[in-house]
Coordinates of C-alpha atoms and ligand atoms in Angstrom, one line a residue:
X13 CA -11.7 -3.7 19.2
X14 CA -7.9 -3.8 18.4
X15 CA -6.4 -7.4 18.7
X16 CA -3.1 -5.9 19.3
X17 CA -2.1 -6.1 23.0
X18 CA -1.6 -3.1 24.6
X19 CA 1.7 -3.9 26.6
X20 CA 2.8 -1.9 29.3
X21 CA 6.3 -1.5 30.5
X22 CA 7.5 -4.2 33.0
X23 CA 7.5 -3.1 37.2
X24 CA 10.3 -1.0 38.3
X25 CA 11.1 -0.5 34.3
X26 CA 8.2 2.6 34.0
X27 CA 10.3 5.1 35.6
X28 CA 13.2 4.4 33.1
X29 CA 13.1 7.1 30.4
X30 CA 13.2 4.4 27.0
X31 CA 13.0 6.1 23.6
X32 CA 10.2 6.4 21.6
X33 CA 9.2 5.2 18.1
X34 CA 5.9 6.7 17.1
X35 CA 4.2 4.7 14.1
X36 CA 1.5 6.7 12.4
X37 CA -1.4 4.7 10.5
X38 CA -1.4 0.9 11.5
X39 CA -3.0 -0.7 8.4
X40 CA -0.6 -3.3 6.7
X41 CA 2.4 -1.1 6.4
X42 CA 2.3 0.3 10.0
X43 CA 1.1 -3.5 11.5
X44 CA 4.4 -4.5 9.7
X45 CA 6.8 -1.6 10.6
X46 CA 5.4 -2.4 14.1
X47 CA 6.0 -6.2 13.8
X48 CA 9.8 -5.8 12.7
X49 CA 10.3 -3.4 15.6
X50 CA 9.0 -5.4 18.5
X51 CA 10.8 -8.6 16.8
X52 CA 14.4 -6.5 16.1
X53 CA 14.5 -4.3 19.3
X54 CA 13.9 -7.8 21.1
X55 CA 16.7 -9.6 19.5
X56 CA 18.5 -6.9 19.6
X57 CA 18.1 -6.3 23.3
X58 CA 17.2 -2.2 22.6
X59 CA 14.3 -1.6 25.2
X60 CA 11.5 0.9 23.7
X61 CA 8.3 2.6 23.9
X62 CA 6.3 2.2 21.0
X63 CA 3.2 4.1 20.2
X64 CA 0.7 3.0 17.2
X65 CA -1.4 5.5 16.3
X66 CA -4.4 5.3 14.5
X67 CA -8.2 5.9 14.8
X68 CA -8.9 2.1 12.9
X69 CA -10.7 0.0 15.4
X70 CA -8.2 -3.0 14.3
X71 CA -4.3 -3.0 13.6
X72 CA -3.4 -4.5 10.4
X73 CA -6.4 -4.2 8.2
X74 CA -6.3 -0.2 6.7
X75 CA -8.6 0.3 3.8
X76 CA -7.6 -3.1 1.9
X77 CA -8.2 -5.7 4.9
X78 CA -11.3 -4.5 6.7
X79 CA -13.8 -5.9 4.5
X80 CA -15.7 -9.1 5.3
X81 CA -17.1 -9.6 2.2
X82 CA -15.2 -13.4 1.7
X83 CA -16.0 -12.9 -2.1
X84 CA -13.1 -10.1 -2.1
X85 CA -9.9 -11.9 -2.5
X86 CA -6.3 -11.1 -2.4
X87 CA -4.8 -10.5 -5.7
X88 CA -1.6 -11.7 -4.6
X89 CA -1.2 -15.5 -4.2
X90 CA -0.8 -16.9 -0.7
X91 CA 3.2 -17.4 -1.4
X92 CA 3.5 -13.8 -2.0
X93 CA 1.8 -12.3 1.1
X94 CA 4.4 -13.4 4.1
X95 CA 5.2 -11.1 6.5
X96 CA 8.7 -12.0 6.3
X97 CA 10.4 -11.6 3.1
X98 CA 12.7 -14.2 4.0
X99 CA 10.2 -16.9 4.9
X100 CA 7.3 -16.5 2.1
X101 CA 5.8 -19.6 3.4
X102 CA 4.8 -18.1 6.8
X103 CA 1.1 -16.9 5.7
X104 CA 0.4 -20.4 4.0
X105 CA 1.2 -22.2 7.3
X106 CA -0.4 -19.7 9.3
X107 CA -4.0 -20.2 7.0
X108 CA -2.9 -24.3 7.8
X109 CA -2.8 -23.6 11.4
X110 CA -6.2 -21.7 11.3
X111 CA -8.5 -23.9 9.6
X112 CA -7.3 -24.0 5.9
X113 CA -5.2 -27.0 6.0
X114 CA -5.4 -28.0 2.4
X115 CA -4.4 -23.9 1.3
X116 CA -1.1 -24.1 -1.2
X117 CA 1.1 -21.1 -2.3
X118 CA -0.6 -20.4 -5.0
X119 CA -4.1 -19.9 -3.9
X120 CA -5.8 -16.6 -3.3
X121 CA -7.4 -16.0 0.1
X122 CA -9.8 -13.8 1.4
X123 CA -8.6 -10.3 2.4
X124 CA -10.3 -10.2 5.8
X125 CA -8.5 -13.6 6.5
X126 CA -5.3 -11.6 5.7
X127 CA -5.7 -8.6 7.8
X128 CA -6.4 -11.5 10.7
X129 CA -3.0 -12.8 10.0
X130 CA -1.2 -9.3 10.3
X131 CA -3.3 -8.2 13.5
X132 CA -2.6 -11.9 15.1
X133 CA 0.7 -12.0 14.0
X134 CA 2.0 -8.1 14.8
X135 CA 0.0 -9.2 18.2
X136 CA 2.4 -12.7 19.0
X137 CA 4.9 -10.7 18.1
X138 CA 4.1 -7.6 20.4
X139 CA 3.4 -10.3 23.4
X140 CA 6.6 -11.8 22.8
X141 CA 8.9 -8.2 23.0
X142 CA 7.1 -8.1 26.8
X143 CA 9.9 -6.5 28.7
X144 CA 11.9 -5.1 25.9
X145 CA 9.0 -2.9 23.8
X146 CA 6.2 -1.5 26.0
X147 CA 3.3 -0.7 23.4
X148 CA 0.6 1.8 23.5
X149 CA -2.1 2.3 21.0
X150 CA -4.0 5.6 21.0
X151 CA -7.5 6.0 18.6
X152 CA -7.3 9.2 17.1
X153 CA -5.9 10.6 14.2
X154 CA -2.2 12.0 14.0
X155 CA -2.4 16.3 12.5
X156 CA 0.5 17.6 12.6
X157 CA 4.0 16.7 13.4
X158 CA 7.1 18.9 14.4
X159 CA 10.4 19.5 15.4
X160 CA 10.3 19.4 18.9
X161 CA 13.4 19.2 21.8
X162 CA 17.0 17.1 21.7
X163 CA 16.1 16.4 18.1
X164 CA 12.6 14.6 18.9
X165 CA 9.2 15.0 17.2
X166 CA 6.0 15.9 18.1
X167 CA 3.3 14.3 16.7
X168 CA -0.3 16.6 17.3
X169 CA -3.1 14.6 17.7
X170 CA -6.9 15.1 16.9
X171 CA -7.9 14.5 20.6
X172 CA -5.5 17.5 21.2
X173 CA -2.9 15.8 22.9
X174 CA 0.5 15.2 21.9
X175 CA 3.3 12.4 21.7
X176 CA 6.6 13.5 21.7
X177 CA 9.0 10.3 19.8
X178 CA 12.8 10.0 18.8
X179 CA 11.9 8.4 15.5
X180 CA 8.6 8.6 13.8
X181 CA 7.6 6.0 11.3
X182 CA 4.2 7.9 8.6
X183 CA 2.6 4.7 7.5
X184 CA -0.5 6.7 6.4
X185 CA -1.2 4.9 3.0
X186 CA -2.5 6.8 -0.1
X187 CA -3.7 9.8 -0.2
X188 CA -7.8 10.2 -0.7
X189 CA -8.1 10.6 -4.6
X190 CA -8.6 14.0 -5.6
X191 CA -11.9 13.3 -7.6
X192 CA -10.8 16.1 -10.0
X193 CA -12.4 14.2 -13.0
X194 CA -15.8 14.5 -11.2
X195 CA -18.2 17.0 -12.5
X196 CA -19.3 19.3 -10.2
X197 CA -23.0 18.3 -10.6
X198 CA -22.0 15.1 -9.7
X199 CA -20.1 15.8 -6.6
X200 CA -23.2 17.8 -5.2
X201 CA -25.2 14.1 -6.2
X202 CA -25.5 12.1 -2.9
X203 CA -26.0 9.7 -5.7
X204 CA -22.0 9.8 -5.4
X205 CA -20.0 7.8 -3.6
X206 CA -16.3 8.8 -4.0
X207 CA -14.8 6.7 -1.2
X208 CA -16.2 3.0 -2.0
X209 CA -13.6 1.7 1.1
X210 CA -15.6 3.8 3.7
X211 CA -17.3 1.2 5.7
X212 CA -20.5 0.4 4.9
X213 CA -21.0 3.0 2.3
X214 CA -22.1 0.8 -0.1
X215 CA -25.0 -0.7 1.7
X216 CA -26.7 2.2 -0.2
X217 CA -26.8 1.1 -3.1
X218 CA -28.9 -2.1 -2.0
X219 CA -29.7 -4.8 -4.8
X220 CA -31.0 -3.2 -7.3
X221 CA -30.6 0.1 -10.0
X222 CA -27.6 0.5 -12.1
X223 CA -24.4 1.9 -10.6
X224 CA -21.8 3.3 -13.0
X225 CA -17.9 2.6 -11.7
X226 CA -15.5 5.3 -12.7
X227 CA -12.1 3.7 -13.5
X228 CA -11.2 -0.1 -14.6
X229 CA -8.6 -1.3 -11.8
X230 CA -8.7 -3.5 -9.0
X231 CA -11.0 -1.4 -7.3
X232 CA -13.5 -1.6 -10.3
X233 CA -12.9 -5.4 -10.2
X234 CA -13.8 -5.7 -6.5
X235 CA -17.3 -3.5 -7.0
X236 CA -18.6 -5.0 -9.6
X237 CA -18.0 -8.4 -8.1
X238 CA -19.6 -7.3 -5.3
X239 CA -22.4 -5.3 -6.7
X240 CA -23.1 -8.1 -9.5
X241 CA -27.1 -8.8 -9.4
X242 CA -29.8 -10.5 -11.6
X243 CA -31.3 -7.5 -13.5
X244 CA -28.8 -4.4 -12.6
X245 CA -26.1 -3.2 -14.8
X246 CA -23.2 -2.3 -13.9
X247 CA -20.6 0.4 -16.1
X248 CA -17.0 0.7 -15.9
X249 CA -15.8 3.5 -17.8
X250 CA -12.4 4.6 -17.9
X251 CA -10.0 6.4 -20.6
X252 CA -8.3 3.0 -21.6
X253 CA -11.4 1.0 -20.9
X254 CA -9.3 -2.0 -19.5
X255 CA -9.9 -4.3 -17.4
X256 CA -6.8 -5.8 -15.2
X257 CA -5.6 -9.0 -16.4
X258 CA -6.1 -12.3 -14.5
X259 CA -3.5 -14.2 -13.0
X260 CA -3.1 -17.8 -14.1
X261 CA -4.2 -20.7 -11.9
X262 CA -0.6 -22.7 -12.7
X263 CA 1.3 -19.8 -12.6
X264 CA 5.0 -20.1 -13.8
X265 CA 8.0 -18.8 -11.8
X266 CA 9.7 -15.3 -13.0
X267 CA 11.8 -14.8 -15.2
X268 CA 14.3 -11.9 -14.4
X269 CA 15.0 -9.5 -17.7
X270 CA 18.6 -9.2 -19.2
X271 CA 21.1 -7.0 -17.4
X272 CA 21.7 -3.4 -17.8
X273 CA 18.2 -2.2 -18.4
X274 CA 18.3 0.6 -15.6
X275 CA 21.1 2.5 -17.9
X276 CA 18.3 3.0 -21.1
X277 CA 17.1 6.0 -21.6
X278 CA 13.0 5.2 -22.3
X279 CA 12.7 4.1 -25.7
X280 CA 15.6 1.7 -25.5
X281 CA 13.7 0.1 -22.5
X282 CA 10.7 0.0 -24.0
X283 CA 12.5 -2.1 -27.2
X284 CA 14.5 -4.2 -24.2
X285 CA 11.7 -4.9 -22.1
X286 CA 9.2 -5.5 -25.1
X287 CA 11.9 -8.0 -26.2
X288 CA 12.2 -9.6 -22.8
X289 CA 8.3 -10.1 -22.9
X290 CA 8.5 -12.0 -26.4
X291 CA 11.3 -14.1 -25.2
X292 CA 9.3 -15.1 -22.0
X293 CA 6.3 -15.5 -24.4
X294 CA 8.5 -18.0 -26.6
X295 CA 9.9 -19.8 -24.0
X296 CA 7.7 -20.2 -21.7
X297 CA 4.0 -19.5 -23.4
X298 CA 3.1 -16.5 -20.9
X299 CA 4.1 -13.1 -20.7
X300 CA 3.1 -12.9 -16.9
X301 CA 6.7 -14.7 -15.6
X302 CA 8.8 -11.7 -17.9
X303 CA 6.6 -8.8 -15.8
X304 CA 7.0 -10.9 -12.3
X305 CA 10.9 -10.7 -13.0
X306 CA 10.9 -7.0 -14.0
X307 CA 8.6 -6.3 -10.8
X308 CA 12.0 -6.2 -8.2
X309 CA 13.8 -3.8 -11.0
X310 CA 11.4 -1.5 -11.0
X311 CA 12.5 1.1 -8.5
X312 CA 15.9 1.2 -10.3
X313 CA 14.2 1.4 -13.3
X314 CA 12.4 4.0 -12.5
X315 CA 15.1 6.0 -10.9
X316 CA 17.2 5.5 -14.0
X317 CA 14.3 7.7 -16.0
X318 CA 14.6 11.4 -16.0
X319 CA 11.4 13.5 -15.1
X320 CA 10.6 14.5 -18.7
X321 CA 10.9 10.3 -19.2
X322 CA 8.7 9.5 -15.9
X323 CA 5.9 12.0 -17.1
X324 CA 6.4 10.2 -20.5
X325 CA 5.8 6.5 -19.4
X326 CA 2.6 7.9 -16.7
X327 CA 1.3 9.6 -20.3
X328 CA 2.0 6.5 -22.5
X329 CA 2.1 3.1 -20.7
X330 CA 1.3 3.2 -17.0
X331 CA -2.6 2.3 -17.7
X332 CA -0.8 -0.9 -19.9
X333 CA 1.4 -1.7 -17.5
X334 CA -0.5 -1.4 -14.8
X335 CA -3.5 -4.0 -15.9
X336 CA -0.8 -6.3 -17.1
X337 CA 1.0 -6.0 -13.7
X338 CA -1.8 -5.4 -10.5
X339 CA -4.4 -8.6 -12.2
X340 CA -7.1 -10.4 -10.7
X341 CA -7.2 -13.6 -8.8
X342 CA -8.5 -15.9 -11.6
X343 CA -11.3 -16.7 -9.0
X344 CA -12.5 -13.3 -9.8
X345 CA -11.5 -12.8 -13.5
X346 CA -14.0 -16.0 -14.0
X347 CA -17.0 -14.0 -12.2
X348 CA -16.2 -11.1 -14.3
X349 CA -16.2 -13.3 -17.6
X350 CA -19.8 -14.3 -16.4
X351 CA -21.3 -11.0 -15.7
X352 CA -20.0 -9.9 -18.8
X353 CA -21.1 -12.7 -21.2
X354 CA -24.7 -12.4 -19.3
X355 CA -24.1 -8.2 -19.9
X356 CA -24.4 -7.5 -16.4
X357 CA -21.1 -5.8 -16.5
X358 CA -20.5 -3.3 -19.5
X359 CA -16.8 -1.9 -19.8
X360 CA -16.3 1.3 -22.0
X361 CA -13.7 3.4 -22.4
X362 CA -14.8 7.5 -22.1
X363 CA -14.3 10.1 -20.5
X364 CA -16.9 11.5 -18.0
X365 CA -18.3 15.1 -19.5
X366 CA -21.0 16.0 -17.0
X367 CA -23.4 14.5 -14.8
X368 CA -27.5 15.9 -13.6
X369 CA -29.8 14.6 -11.3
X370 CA -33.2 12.4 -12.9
X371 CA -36.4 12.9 -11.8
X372 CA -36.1 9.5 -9.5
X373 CA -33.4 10.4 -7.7
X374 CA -30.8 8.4 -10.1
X375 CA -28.7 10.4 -12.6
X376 CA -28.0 11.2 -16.2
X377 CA -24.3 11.0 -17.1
X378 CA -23.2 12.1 -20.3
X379 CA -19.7 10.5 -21.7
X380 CA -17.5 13.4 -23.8
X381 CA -18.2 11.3 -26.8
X382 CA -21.8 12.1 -26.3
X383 CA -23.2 8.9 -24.8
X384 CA -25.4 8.6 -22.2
X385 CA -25.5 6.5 -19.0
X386 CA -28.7 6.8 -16.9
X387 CA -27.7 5.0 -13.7
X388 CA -28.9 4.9 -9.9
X389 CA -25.0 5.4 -8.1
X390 CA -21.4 6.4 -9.6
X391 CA -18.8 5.1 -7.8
X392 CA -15.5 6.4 -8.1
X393 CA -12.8 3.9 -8.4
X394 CA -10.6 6.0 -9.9
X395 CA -8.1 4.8 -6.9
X396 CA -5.8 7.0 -4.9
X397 CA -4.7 10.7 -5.1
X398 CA -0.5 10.7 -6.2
X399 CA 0.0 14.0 -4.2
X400 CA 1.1 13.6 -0.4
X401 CA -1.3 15.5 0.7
X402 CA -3.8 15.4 -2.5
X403 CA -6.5 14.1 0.0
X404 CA -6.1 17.5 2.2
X405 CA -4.7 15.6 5.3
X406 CA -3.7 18.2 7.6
X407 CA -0.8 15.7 8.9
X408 CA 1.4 15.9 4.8
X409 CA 0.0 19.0 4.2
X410 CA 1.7 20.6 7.4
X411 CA 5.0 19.0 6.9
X412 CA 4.8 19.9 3.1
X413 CA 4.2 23.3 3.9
X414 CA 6.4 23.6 7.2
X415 CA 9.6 22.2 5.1
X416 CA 9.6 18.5 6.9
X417 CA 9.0 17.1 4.1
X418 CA 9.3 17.8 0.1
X419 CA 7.1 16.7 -2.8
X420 CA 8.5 13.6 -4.8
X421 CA 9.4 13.4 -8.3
X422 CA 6.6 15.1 -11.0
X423 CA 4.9 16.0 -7.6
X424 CA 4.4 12.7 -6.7
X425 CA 4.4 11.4 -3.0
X426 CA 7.2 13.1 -1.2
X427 CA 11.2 12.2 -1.0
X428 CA 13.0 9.7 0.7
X429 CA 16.5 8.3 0.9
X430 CA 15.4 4.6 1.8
X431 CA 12.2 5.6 3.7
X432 CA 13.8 8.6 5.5
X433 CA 12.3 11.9 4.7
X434 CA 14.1 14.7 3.0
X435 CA 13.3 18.2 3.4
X436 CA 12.6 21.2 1.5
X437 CA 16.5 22.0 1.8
X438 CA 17.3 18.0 0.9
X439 CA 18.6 17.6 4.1
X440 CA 17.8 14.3 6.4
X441 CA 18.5 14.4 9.4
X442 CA 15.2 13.8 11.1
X443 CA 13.9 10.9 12.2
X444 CA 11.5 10.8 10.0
X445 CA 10.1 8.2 7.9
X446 CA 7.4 6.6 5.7
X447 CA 6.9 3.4 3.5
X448 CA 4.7 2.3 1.0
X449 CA 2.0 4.7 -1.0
X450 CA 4.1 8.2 -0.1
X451 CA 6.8 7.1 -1.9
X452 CA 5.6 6.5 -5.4
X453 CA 7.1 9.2 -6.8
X454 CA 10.4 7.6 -6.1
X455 CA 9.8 4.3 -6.6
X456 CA 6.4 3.6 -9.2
X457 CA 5.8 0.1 -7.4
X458 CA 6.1 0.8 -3.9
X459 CA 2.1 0.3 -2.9
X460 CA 1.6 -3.7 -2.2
X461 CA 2.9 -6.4 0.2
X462 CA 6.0 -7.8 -1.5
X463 CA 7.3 -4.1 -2.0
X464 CA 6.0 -2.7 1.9
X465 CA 7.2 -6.0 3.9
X466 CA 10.6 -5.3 2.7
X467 CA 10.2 -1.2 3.5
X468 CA 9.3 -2.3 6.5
X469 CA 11.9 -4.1 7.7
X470 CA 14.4 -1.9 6.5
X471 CA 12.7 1.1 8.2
X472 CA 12.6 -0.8 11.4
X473 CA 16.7 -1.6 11.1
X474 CA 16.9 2.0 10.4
X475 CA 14.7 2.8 13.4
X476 CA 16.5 0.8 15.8
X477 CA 20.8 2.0 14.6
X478 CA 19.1 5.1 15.5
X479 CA 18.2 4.8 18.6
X480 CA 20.9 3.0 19.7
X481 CA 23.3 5.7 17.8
X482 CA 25.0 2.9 15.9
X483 CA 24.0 -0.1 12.9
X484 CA 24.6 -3.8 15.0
X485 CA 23.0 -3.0 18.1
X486 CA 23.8 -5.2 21.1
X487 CA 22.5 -8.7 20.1
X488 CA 22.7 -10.2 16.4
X489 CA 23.0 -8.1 14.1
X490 CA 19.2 -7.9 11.5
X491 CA 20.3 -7.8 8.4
X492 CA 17.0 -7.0 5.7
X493 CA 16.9 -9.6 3.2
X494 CA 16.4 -7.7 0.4
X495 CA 15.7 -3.5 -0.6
X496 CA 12.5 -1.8 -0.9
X497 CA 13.8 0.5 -3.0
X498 CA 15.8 -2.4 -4.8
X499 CA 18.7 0.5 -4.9
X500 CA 22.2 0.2 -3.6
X501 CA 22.2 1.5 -0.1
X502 CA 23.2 5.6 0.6
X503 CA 25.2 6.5 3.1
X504 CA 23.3 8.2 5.5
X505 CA 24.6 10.8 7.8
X506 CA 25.4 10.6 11.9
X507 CA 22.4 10.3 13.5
X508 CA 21.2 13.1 15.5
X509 CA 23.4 13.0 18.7
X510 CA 20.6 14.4 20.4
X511 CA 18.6 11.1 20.0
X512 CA 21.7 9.0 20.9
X513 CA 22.1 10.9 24.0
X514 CA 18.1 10.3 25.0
X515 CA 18.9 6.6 24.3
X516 CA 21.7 6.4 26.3
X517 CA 20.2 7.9 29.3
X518 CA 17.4 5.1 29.5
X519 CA 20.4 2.7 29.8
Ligands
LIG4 C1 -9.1 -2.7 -2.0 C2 -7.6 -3.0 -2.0 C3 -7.2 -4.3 -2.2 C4 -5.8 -4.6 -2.1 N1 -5.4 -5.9 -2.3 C5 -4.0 -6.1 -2.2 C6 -3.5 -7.5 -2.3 O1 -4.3 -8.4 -2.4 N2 -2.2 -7.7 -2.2 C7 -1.3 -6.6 -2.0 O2 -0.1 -6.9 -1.9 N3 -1.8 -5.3 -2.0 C8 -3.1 -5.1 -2.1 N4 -3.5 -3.8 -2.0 C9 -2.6 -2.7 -1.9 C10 -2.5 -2.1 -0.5 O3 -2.4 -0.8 -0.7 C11 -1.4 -2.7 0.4 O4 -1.4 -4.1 0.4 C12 -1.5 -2.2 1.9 O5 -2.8 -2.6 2.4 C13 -1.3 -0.8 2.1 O6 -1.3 -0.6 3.5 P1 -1.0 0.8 4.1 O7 -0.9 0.6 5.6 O8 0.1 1.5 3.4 O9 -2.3 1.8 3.8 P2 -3.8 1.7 4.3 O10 -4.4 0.4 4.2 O11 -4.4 2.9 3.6 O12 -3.7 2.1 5.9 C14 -3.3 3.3 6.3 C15 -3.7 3.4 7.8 O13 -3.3 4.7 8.2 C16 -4.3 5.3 8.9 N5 -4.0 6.8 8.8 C17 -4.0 7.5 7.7 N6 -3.7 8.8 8.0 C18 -3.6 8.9 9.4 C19 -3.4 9.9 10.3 N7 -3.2 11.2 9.9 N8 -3.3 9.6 11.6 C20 -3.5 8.3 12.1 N9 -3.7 7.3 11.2 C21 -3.8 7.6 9.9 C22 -5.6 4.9 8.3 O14 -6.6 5.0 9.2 C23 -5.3 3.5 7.9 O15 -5.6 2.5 8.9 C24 -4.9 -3.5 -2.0 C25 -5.4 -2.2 -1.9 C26 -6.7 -2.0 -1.9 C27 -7.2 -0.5 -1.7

């Protein structure tokens, strides 16, 4: 049942054409596109129609936030996890409020408790913007979306309808992962599970017989926490073979790298950010406060890199940086230590060669170094495809192939100028956007809270000048706290005048 209030438009206000804002996907990064819209548009006194779309039963929860397993924690510490980039104590005192009254900044909480926070919070919020934002929330999956008249889109639907918006927000998430490393033994196996997030997929694999993981992230972390068991094994098995590092219980604050780093060509960054680490080391006994400090720089790092460079650093040091840089809640970290001293949990790094079926049911996979794994279930935590479309979503494979949308740097995501979608010509004049996972390619680190919060918000500004044909609006003007993209701003150009017309009729 979604906890977000369906909010019709006041009496005497439903025959007033408003605009429309159509938010595709309302996991974390549509709940919070959402959020920012019903708060601006309110303060801003810009009446609107908005129209959340997404078959989820709950807003606010998406793959990450649905489970109830309170073993699975964040692994981002309460402090981090605000809505509001500008008030990063607003989770903490929402936990206080609901029954955690002792919770600090630093502590880890459960990731069902979090999606309760954004579906409670988007629905205050959506309660509040009664009279200005009338909300509707339709089930179903978005297919396809086009041009349509006066500069509007039209989003299909899987029901077979159609909603027809001034501004359309894709807050889809990653793509499926292509399971391209998977045998094809092994993806005929219904021994297989290649999307552990599906609910209640995993209730297959009971309490007993080994299960092999395929991949060492956080994904790895959270199965073998959760499929840990007196007398099974689990395997991890990835190229690198490493685990993600822990975070520290005491953590110390970040310490921002030395100017002028977004001008080095890849080698000279490695040296300057390798120094930065040792200095942070020296100073302050930890290397985890010099990678929290490069963490805002890294979409103007990565901007600064030319393609040949990017394809470099993915070959050479994104497994390193990322299990220095996405780590465990030390809560976790400890329960990994255990099942590993106790050999419950076995980490190797391989690659997988082939797979076949046992006589009971299990199977037989063979590692290309010739080792063998005989195991009940393989799960693939290999995480999310880096291709808009790499899951076959008929919604970013349309508007890849229909020239809406264009494929990101190395083929990864697709291209934005601050969340708005370019084209196949390079042109952006839609009202078009997206936030979080599809825009990778441009960004690297562009897929959790801190980074999507702040998309958000900009996207929702963005959104709202518009609709209303110019930045300011009527009331105060919303000024995002900080950049997604962590880029100087572009100058986009006029938006359509078609859409400022619609607006202005609804006046
Ligand atoms: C297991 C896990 C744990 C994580 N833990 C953390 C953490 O502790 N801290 C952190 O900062 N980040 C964490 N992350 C990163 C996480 O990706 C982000 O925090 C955030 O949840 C991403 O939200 P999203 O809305 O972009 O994507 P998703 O959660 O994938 O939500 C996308 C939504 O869009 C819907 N959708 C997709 N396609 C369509 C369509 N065509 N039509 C309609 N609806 C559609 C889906 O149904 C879904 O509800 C975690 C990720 C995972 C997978």
């Amino acid at each position: 049942m979604s906890v977000v209030p369906v909010v019709p438009p006041p009496p005497g206000e439903a025959a007033r054409p408003r605009p429309t804002v159509a938010v595709v996907g309302a996991g974390a990064a549509g709940a919070l596109v959402a959020l920012h819209l019903c708060e601006s548009a309110v303060r801003r006194r810009i009446p609107l129609d908005l129209v959340l779309v997404d078959p989820a039963p709950e807003a606010g929860r998406g793959t990450a936030y649905a489970t109830e397993d309170p073993e699975l924690r964040l692994n981002v510490p309460v402090g981090g996890m605000s809505c509001y980039p500008d008030d990063p104590d607003h989770f903490r005192r929402w936990l206080c409020l609901h029954g955690e009254s002792t919770v600090t900044a630093r502590d880890f909480a459960s990731r069902y408790r979090y999606g309760s926070y954004l579906a409670g919070t988007l629905g205050r919020a959506v309660i509040a913007a009664h009279g200005t934002v009338s909300v509707r929330r339709l089930r179903t999956r978005a297919t396809g979306c086009a041009d349509a008249a006066d500069g509007r889109l039209e989003i299909g639907l899987a029901d077979g309808t159609t909603v027809t918006a001034h501004s359309v927000v894709l807050a889809t998430g990653p793509a499926a992962g292509g399971g391209d490393w998977a045998p094809a033994e092994l993806v005929a196996s219904d021994r297989f599970v290649p999307h552990p997030w599906t609910p209640g997929v995993l209730d297959a694999l009971g309490t007993s017989g080994d299960v092999l993981l395929v991949g060492t992230g956080l994904t790895a972390v959270d199965l073998a926490l959760v499929l840990d068991r007196p007398g099974r094994t689990v395997y991890a098995v990835s190229r690198g073979g490493l685990l993600p590092q822990s975070h520290t219980v005491a953590p110390s604050p970040s310490v921002p790298p030395p100017p002028g780093l977004a001008a080095l060509p890849l080698p000279l960054l490695r040296r300057e950010v390798a120094r930065h680490v040792a200095a942070t080391r020296r100073t302050h006994g930890d290397w985890r406060p010099a990678l929290d400090g490069l963490r805002p720089e890294i979409g103007r790092l990565w901007q600064g890199l030319t393609d040949d460079e990017r394809a470099e650093f993915l070959g050479r040091d994104a497994s390193l940086w990322n299990v220095h840089r996405h780590r465990m809640a030390p809560a976790a970290a400890e329960i990994v230590a255990r099942a590993r001293a106790a050999d419950r949990l076995r980490v190797h790094a391989g690659r997988i060669a082939s797979a076949a079926p046992r006589e009971d049911g299990g199977l037989v996979v063979s590692l290309a170094d010739g080792r063998e794994l005989r195991v009940a279930w393989v799960v693939d935590c290999t995480g999310p495809g880096l291709a808009a479309d790499a899951g076959g979503d008929p919604l970013w494979s349309g508007l890849l192939t229909d020239g809406l949308a264009a494929a990101g740097p190395l083929g990864i995501g697709v291209s934005t100028v601050r969340g708005r979608l370019l084209d196949g010509q390079g042109g952006r004049e839609r009202p078009l956007f997206t936030l979080g996972a599809p825009r990778r390619g441009e960004l690297w680190e562009t897929t959790a809270i801190p980074e999507i919060r702040v998309q958000a918000l900009e996207i929702a500004q963005s959104v709202l000048a518009g609709l209303t044909g110019a930045h300011g609006g009527h009331g105060d003007t919303d000024r995002p706290t900080g950049s997604g993209s962590g880029l100087p701003p572009v100058p986009s150009r006029a938006p359509s005048s078609l859409i400022s017309d619609a607006f202005s009729i609804s006046q």
